[in-house]
Coordinates of C-alpha atoms and ligand atoms in Angstrom, one line a residue:
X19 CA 117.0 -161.6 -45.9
X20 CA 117.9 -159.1 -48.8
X21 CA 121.4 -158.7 -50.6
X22 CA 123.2 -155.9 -51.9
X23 CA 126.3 -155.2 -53.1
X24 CA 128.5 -152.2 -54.2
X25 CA 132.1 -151.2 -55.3
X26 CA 134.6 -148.9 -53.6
X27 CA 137.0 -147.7 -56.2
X28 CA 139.4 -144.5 -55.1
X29 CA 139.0 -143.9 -58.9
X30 CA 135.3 -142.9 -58.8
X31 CA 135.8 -139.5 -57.3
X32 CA 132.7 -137.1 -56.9
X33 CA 134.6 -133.9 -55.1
X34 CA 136.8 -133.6 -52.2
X35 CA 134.3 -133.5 -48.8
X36 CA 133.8 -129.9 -48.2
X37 CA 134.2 -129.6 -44.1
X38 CA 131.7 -126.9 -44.5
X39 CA 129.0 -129.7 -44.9
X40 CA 129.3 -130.2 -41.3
X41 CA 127.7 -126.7 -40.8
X42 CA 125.0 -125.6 -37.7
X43 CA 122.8 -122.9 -37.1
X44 CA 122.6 -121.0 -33.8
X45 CA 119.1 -118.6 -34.0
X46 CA 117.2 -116.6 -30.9
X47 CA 114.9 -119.0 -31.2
X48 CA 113.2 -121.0 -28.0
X49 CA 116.4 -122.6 -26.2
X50 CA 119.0 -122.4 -28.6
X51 CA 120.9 -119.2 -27.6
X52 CA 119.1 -118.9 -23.5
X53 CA 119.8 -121.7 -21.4
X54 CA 121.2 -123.5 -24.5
X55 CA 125.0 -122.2 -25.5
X56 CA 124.4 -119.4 -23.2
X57 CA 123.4 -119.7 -19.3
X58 CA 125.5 -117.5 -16.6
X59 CA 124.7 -118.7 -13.4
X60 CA 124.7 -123.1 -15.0
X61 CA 127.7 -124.9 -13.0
X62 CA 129.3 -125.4 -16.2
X63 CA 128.9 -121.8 -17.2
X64 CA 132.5 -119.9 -17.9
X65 CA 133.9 -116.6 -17.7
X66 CA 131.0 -115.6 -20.2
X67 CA 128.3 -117.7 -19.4
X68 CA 128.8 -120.0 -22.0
X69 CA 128.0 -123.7 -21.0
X70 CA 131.0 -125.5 -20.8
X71 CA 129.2 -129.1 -21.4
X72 CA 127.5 -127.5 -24.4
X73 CA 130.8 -126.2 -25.7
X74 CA 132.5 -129.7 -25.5
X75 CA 129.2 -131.9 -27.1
X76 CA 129.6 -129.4 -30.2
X77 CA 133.0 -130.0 -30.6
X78 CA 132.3 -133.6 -30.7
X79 CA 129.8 -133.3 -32.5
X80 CA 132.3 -132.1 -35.1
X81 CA 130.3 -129.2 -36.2
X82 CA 132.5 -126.8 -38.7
X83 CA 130.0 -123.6 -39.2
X84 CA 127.7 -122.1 -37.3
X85 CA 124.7 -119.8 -39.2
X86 CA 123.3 -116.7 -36.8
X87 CA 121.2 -115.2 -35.8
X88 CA 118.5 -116.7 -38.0
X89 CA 116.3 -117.9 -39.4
X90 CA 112.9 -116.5 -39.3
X91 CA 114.3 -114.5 -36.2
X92 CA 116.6 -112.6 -38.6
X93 CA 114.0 -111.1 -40.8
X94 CA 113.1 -108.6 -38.0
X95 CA 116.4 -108.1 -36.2
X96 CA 117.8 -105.1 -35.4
X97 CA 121.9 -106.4 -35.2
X98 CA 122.7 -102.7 -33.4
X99 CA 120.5 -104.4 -29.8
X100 CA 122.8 -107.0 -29.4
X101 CA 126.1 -105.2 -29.4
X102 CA 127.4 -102.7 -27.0
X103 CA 126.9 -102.4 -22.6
X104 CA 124.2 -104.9 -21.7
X105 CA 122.3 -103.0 -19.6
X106 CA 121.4 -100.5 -22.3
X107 CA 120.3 -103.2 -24.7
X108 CA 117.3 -103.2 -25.7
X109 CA 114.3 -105.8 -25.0
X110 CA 112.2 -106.2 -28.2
X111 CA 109.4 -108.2 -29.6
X112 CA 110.0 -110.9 -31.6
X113 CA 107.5 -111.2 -34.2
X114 CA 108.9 -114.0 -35.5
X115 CA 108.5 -116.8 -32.9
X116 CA 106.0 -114.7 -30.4
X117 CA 109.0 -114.5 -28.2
X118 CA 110.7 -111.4 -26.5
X119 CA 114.4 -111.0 -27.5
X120 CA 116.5 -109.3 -24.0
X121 CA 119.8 -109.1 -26.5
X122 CA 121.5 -109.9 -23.4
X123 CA 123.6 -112.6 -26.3
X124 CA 124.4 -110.7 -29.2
X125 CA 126.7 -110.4 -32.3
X126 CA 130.0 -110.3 -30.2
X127 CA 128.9 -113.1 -27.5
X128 CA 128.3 -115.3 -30.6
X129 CA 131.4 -114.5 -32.4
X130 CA 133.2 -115.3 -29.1
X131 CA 131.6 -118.6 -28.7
X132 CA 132.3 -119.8 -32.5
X133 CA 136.1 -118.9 -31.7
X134 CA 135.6 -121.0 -28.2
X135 CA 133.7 -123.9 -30.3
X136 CA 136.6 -123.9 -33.0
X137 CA 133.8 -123.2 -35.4
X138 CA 133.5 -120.7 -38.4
X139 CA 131.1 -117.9 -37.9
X140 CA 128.1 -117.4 -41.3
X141 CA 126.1 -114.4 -40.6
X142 CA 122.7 -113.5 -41.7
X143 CA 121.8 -110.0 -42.9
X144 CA 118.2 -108.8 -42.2
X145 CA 116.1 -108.1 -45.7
X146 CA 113.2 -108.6 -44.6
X147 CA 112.8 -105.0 -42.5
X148 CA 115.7 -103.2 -43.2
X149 CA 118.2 -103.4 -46.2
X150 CA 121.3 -102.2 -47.7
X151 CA 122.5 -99.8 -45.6
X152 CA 121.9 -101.6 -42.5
X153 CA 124.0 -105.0 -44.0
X154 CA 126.9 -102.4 -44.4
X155 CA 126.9 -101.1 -41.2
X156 CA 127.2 -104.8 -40.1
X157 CA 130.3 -106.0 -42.5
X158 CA 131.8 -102.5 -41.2
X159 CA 131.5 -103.4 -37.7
X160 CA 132.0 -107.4 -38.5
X161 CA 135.2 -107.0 -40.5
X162 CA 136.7 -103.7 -41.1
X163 CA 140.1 -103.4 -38.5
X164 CA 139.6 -99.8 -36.6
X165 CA 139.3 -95.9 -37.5
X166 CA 135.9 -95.9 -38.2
X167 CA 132.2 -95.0 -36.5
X168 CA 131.3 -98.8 -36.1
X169 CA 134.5 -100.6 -35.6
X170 CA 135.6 -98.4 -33.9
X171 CA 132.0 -98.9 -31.0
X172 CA 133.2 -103.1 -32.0
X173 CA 136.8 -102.3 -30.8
X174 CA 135.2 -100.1 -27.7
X175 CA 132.9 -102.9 -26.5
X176 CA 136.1 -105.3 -26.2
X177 CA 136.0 -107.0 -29.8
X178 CA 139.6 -105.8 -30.8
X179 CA 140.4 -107.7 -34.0
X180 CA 138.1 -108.2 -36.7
X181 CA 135.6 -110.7 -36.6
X182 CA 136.3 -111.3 -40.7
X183 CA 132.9 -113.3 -41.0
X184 CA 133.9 -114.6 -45.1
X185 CA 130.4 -116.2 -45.7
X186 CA 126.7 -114.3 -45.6
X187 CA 123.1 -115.2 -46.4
X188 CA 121.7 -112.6 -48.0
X189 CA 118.3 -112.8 -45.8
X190 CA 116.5 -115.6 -44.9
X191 CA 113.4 -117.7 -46.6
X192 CA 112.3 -114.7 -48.3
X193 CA 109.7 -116.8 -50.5
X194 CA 108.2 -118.0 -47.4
X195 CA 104.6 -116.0 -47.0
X196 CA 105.3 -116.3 -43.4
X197 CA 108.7 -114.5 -43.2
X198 CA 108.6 -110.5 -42.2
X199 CA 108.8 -108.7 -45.0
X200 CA 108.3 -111.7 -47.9
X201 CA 109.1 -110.5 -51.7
X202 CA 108.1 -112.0 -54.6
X203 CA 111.4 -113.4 -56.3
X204 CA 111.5 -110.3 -58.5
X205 CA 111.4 -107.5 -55.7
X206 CA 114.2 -110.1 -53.5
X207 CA 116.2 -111.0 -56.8
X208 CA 116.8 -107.3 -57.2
X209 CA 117.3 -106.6 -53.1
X210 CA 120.0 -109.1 -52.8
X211 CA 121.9 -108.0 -56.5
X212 CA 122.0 -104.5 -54.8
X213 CA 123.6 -105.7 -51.8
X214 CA 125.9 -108.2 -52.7
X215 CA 127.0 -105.5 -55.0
X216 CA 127.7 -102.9 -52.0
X217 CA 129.2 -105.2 -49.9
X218 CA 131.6 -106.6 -52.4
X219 CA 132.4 -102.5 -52.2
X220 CA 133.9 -103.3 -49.0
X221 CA 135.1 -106.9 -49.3
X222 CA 134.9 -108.2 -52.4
X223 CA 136.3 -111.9 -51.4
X224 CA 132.9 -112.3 -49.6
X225 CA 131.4 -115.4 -50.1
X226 CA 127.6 -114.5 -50.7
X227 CA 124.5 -117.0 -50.5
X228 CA 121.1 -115.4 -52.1
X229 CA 117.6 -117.3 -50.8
X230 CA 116.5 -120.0 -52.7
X231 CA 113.2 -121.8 -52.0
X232 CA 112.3 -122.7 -48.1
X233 CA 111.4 -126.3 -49.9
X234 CA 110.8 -127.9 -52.6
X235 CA 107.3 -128.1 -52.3
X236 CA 106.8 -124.1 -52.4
X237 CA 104.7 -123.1 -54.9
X238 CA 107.1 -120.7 -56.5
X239 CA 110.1 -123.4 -56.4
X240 CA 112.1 -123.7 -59.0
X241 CA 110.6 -120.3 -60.5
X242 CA 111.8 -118.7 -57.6
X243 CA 115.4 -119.7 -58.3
X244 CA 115.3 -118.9 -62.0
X245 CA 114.2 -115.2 -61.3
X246 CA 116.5 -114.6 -58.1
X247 CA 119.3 -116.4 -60.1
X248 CA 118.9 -113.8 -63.3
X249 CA 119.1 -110.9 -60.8
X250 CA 122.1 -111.9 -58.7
X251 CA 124.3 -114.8 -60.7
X252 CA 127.4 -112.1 -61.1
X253 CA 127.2 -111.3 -57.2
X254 CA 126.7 -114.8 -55.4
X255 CA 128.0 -117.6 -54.6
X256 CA 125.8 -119.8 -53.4
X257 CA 122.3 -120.5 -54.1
X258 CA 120.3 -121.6 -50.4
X259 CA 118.4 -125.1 -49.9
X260 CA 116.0 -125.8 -46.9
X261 CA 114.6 -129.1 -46.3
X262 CA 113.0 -130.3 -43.5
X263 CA 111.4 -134.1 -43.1
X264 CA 108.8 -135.8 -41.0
X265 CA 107.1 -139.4 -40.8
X266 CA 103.7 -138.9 -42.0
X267 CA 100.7 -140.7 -40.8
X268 CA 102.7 -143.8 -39.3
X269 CA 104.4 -144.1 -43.3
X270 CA 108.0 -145.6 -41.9
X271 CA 109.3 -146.6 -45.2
X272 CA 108.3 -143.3 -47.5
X273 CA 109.8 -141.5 -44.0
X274 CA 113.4 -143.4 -44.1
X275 CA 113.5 -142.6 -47.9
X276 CA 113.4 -138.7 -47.3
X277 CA 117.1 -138.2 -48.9
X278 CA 115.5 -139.2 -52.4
X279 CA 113.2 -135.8 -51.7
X280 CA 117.0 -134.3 -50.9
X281 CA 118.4 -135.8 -53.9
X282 CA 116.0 -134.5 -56.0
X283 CA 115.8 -131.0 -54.8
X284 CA 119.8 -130.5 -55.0
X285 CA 119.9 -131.7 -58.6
X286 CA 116.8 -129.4 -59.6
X287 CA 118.6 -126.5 -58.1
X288 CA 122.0 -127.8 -59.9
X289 CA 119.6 -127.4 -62.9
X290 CA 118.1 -124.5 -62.8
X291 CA 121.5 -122.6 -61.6
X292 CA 123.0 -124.1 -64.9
X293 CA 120.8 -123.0 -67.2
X294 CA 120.6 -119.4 -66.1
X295 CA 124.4 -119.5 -66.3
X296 CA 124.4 -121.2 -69.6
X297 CA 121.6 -118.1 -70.6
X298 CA 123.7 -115.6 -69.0
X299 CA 126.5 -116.8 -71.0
X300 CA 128.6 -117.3 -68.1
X301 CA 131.5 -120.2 -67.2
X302 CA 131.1 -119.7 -63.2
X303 CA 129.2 -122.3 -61.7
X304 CA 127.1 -121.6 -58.2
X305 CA 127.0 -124.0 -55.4
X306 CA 124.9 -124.9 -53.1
X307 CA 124.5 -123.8 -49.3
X308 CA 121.7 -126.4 -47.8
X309 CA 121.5 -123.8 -44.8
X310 CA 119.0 -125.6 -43.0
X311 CA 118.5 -129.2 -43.4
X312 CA 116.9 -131.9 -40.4
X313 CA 114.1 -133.7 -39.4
X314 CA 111.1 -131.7 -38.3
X315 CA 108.0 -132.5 -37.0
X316 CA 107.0 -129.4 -38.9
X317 CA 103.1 -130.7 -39.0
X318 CA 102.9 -130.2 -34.6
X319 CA 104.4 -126.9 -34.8
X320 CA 102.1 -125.8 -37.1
X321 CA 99.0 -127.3 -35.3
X322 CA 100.4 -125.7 -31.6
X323 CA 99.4 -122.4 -30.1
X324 CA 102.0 -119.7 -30.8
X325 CA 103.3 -118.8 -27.5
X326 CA 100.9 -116.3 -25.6
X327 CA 102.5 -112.9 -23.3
X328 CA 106.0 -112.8 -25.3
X329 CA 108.4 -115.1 -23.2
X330 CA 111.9 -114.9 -22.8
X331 CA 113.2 -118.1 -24.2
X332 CA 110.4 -120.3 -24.6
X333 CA 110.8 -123.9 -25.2
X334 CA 109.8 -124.3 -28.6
X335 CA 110.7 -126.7 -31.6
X336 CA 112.0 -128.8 -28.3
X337 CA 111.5 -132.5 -31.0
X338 CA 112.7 -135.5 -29.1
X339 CA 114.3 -137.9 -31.8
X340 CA 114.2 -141.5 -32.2
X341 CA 116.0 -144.5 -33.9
X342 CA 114.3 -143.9 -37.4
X343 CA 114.8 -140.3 -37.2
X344 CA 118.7 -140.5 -36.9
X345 CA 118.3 -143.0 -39.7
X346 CA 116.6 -140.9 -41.9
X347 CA 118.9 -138.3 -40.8
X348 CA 121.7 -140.5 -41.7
X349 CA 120.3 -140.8 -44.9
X350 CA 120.2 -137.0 -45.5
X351 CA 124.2 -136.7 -44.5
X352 CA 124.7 -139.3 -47.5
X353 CA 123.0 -137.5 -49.6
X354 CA 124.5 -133.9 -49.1
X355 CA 128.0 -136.2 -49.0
X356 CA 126.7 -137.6 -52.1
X357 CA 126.4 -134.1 -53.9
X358 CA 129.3 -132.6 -53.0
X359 CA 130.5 -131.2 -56.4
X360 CA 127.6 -128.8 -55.6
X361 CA 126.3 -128.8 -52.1
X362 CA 130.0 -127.3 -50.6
X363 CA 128.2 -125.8 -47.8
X364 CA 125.0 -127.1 -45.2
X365 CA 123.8 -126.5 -41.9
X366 CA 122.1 -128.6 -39.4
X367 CA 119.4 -127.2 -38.4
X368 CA 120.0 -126.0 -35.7
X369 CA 122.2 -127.0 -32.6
X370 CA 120.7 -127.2 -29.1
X371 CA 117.0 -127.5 -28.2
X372 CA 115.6 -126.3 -31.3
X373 CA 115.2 -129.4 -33.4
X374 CA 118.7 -130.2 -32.4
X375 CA 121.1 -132.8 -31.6
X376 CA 122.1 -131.6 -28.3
X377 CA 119.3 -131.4 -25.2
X378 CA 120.0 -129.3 -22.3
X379 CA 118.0 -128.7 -18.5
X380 CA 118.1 -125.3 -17.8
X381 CA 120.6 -125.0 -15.0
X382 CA 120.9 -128.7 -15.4
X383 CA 122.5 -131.4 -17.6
X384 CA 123.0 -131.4 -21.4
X385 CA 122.4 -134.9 -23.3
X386 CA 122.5 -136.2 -26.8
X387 CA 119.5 -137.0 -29.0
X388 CA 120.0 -139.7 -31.4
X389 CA 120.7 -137.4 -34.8
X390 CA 123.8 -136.1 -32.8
X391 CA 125.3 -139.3 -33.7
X392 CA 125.2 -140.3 -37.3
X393 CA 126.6 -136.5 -37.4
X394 CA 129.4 -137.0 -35.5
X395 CA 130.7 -140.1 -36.9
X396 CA 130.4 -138.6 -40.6
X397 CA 131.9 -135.5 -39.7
X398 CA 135.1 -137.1 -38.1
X399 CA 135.1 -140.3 -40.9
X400 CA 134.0 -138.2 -44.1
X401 CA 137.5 -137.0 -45.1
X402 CA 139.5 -136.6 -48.4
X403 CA 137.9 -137.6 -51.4
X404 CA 133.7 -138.5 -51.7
X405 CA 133.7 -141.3 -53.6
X406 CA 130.4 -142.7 -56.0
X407 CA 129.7 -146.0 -54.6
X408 CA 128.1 -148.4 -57.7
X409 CA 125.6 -150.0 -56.1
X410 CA 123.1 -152.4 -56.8
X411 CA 119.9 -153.2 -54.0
X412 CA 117.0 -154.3 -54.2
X413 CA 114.0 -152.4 -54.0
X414 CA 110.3 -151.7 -52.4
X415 CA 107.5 -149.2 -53.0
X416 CA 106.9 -146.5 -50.7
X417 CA 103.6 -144.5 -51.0
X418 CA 105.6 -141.2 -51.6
X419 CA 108.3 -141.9 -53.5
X420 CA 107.4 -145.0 -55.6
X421 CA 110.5 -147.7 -55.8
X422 CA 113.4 -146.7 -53.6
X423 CA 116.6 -149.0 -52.8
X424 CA 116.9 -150.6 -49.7
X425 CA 120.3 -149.7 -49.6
X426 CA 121.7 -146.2 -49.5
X427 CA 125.4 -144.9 -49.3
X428 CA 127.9 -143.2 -49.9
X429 CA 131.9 -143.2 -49.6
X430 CA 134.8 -141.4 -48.5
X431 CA 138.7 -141.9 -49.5
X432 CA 141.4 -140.2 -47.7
X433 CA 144.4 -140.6 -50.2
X434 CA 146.9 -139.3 -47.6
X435 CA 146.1 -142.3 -45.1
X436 CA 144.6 -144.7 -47.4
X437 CA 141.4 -144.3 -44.9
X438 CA 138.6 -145.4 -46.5
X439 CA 135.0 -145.0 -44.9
X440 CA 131.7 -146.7 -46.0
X441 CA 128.6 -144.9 -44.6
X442 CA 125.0 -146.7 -45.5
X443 CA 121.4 -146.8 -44.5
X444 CA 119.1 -150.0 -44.6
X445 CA 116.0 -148.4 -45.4
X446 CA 114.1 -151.4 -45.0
X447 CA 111.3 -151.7 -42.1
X448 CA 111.7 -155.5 -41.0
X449 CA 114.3 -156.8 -43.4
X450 CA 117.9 -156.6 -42.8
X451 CA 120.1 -156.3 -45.6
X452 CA 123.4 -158.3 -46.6
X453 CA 125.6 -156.1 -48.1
X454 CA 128.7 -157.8 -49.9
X455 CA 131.6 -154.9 -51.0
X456 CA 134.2 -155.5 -53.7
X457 CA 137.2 -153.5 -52.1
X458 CA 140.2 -154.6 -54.5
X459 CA 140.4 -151.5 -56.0
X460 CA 141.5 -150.0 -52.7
X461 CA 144.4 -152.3 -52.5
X462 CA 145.3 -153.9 -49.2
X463 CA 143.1 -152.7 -46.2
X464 CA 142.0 -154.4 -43.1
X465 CA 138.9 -153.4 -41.3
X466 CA 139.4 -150.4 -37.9
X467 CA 135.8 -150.3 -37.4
X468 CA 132.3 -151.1 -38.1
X469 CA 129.2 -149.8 -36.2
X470 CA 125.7 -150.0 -36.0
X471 CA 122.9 -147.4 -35.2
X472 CA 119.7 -150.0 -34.9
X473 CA 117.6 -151.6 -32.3
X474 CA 114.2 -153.1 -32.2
X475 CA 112.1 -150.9 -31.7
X476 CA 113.0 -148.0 -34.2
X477 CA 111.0 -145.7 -32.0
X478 CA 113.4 -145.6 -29.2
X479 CA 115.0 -142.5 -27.6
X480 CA 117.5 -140.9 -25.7
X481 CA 116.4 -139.1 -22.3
X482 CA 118.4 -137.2 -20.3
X483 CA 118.3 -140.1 -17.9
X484 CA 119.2 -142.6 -20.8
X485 CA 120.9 -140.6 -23.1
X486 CA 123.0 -143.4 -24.4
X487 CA 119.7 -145.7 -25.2
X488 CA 120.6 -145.0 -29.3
X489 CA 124.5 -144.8 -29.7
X490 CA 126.5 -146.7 -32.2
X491 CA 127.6 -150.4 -31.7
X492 CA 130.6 -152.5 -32.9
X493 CA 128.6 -154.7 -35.6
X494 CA 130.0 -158.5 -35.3
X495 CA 128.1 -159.9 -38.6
X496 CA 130.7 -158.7 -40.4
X497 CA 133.9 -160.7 -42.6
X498 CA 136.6 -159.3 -44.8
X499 CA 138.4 -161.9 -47.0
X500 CA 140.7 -161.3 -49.8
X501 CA 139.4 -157.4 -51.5
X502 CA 135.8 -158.5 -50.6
X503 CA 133.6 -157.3 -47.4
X504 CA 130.8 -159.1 -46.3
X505 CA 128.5 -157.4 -43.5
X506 CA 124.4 -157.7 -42.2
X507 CA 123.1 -154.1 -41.9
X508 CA 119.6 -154.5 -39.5
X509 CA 116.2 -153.0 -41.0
X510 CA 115.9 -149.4 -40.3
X511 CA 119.9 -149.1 -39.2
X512 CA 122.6 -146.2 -40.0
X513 CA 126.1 -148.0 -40.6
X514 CA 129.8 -146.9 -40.5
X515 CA 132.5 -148.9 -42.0
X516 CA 136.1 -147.6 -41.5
X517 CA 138.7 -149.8 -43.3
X518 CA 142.5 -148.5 -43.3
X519 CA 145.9 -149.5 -44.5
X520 CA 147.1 -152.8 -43.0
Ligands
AHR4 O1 114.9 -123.7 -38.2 C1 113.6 -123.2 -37.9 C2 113.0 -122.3 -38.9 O2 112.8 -123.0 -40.1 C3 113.9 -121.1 -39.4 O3 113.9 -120.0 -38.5 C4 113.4 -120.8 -40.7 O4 114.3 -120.3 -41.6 C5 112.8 -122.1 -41.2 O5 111.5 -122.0 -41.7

């Protein structure tokens, strides 16, 4: 049996939790638009053929954002299909995932389903084909009230107010060799300067996000950031982060240590940002939109056959998530809760079918993979204040990321209610890990909740059948007595520990 312990002190503030970390992205990719949020004709379906059962998992899912319409899809959109009568919208290729795109469910349907999902809409601006002009045509027809060419066709097709969209990606994985129309950081740096520039023309409270790297094993990362960052520091305010994480070749421990790969990446981004502001001589500091962040089993993608004949809606990217994923997963939350002094925005990538915590059967029933619920629980629990946790574990050696803790969390404080919430990974394989918590800094406080995400098998899934194989448990080995909380976290287990005012 291993043993940890850690102190919760309100006083150890990092940043208030930024509900913007609970963030998801919705792209015309596979399922997730077709037969996943959208599906006239499903018995759920309502007055616009948005799935009702979808509708109510994302809104416990907690999600707060929702990024659109890509993605790799983006890079070759043309935003001007998917708005106006349906039956004179185009169909198009889509180069991007081998699909064909009907833009039966465009810009308006998914501004429409954000205000049904209570969710705020993040747009992404094509630079990979097209440029400036084309991402002011869009803010004119996104945000601008009436009396001219293109909100005035947005007010015709039924979209009467505004859709005042406040935060846009300038583009999408631009260093990414595989996106349409890839720049070198230079030729982007400059592309995303000039139209962060004309936009602010039209709205200068726009909150901007340039491309950083599509990981942090990119070549160019790093280099890619310091150029792009030189071009457009004035004119953005966010600098992007994509991660993505896999078990590789049966490694379990390395895989449930992915949020040291996170860690790192966030604070070599921090870095970088800093010192081109401290060589531009300036005092604002950027932050961080992790815009697409999840496990992937990237590696099977890659090895698959792109899809032949350009289907409509494809299933593609359709991962099916067990235990040890949502524990990694988990694991990843703590450590974009962990940075949030920087990381004030992130987006799950993505939301239903497509390497996503919600399933659905075409004209069938929607179910919940195992990542949906370490996300839920930390979007509802994470409130008020994050809180550093001082924490001391032992440790083991992974094969690719040396000595790593057994233990990982992090904290939240809510000062209004005195809530305090304790999230933390065991990262261990076969050990499980007593965890002994001085609380006495937090004053009186008795415990509301603790649950487990753990089994025996860490390769266990949901089905549609079984969807609620993997859900969280109350956890019984657990003892609070006078300021100090003792509790067994399993090997390979996600943990939530609510304690509130007595
Ligand atoms: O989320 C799937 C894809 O991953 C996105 O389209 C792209 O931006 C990234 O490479």
């Amino acid at each position: 049996m291993l043993s940890a312990s850690l102190t919760l002190d309100p006083a150890f503030k990092v940043a208030p939790v930024s509900r913007r970390t609970f963030g998801t992205f919705v792209e015309h990719l596979g399922r997730c638009v077709y037969t996943g949020i959208y599906e006239p004709g499903h018995p759920t379906a309502d007055e616009d053929g948005f799935r009702r059962d979808v509708l109510e998992l994302t809104r416990e899912l907690g999600v707060t954002t929702a990024r659109y319409p890509g993605g790799n899809f983006v890079s070759g959109y043309r935003w001007e299909d998917g708005v106006g009568p349906r039956d004179r919208r185009p169909r198009r290729l889509d180069l991007a995932w081998h699909s064909t795109e009907t833009n039966e469910f465009g810009l308006d349907e998914f501004v429409a389903w954000t205000r049904k999902a209570g969710v705020e809409p993040m747009m992404a601006v094509n630079l990979g084909t097209r440029g400036i002009a084309e991402a002011l045509d869009l803010l004119e027809y996104c945000n601008i009230e009436a009396g001219t060419q293109l909100s005035d066709l947005r007010v015709a097709g039924g979209a009467k107010e505004p859709h005042g969209i406040r935060m846009w990606c300038l583009g999408n994985e631009m260093d990414g060799p595989w996106q349409i129309g890839h720049k070198t950081a230079h030729e982007y740096g400059r592309l995303a300067a000039e139209t962060a520039r004309a936009m602010r023309m039209i709205d200068p409270g726009l909150e901007l996000v340039a491309c950083g790297s599509s990981g942090s094993s990119m070549p160019t990362f790093g280099a890619w950031e310091a150029t792009v960052l030189e071009e457009t520091y004035d004119v953005v305010d966010f600098i992007s982060c994509h991660a993505y994480y896999e078990e590789h070749d049966g490694d379990l421990a390395s895989f449930l240590a992915s949020s040291m790969d996170m860690d790192h990446f966030v604070d070599s981004v921090v870095a970088t940002a800093d010192s081109v502001g401290a060589r531009l001589k300036s005092r604002k500091k950027l932050n961080i939109s992790f815009d697409e962040w999840n496990v992937w089993y990237l590696s099977r993608f890659q090895n698959a056959e792109p899809p032949q004949d350009w289907p409509v809606a494809p299933p593609l990217l359709e991962d099916h998530y067990h235990l040890a994923d949502a524990v990694t997963f988990g694991g990843l939350l703590i450590s974009l809760l962990r940075h949030s002094d920087r990381v004030t925005s992130a987006c799950l990538a993505q939301l239903v079918n497509v390497i996503a915590p919600i399933m659905t059967e075409p004209g069938g029933r929607a179910w919940k993979q195992t990542t949906f619920h370490p996300f839920a629980q930390a979007s509802r629990y994470a409130v008020g204040q994050v809180l550093r946790v001082e924490s001391d574990s032992p440790t083991h050696e992974t094969a690719r990321f040396g000595e790593v803790a057994a233990l990982d969390a992090v904290a939240t404080h809510d000062e209004e209610t005195g809530a305090t919430t304790l999230f933390a990974v065991n990262r261990s394989v076969d050990q499980p890990l007593t965890l002994t918590v001085d609380l006495r800094a937090l004053g009186p406080v008795r415990l509301a909740e603790a649950t487990v995400l753990s089994g025996p098998d860490p390769y266990v899934r949901n089905t549609a059948d079984a969807s609620d194989t993997v859900a969280p448990r109350a956890n019984a080995d657990v003892r609070l007595d006078a300021g100090t909380l003792e509790i067994t976290l399993p090997a390979v287990s996600w943990n939530v520990i609510r304690l509130i005012r007595p």
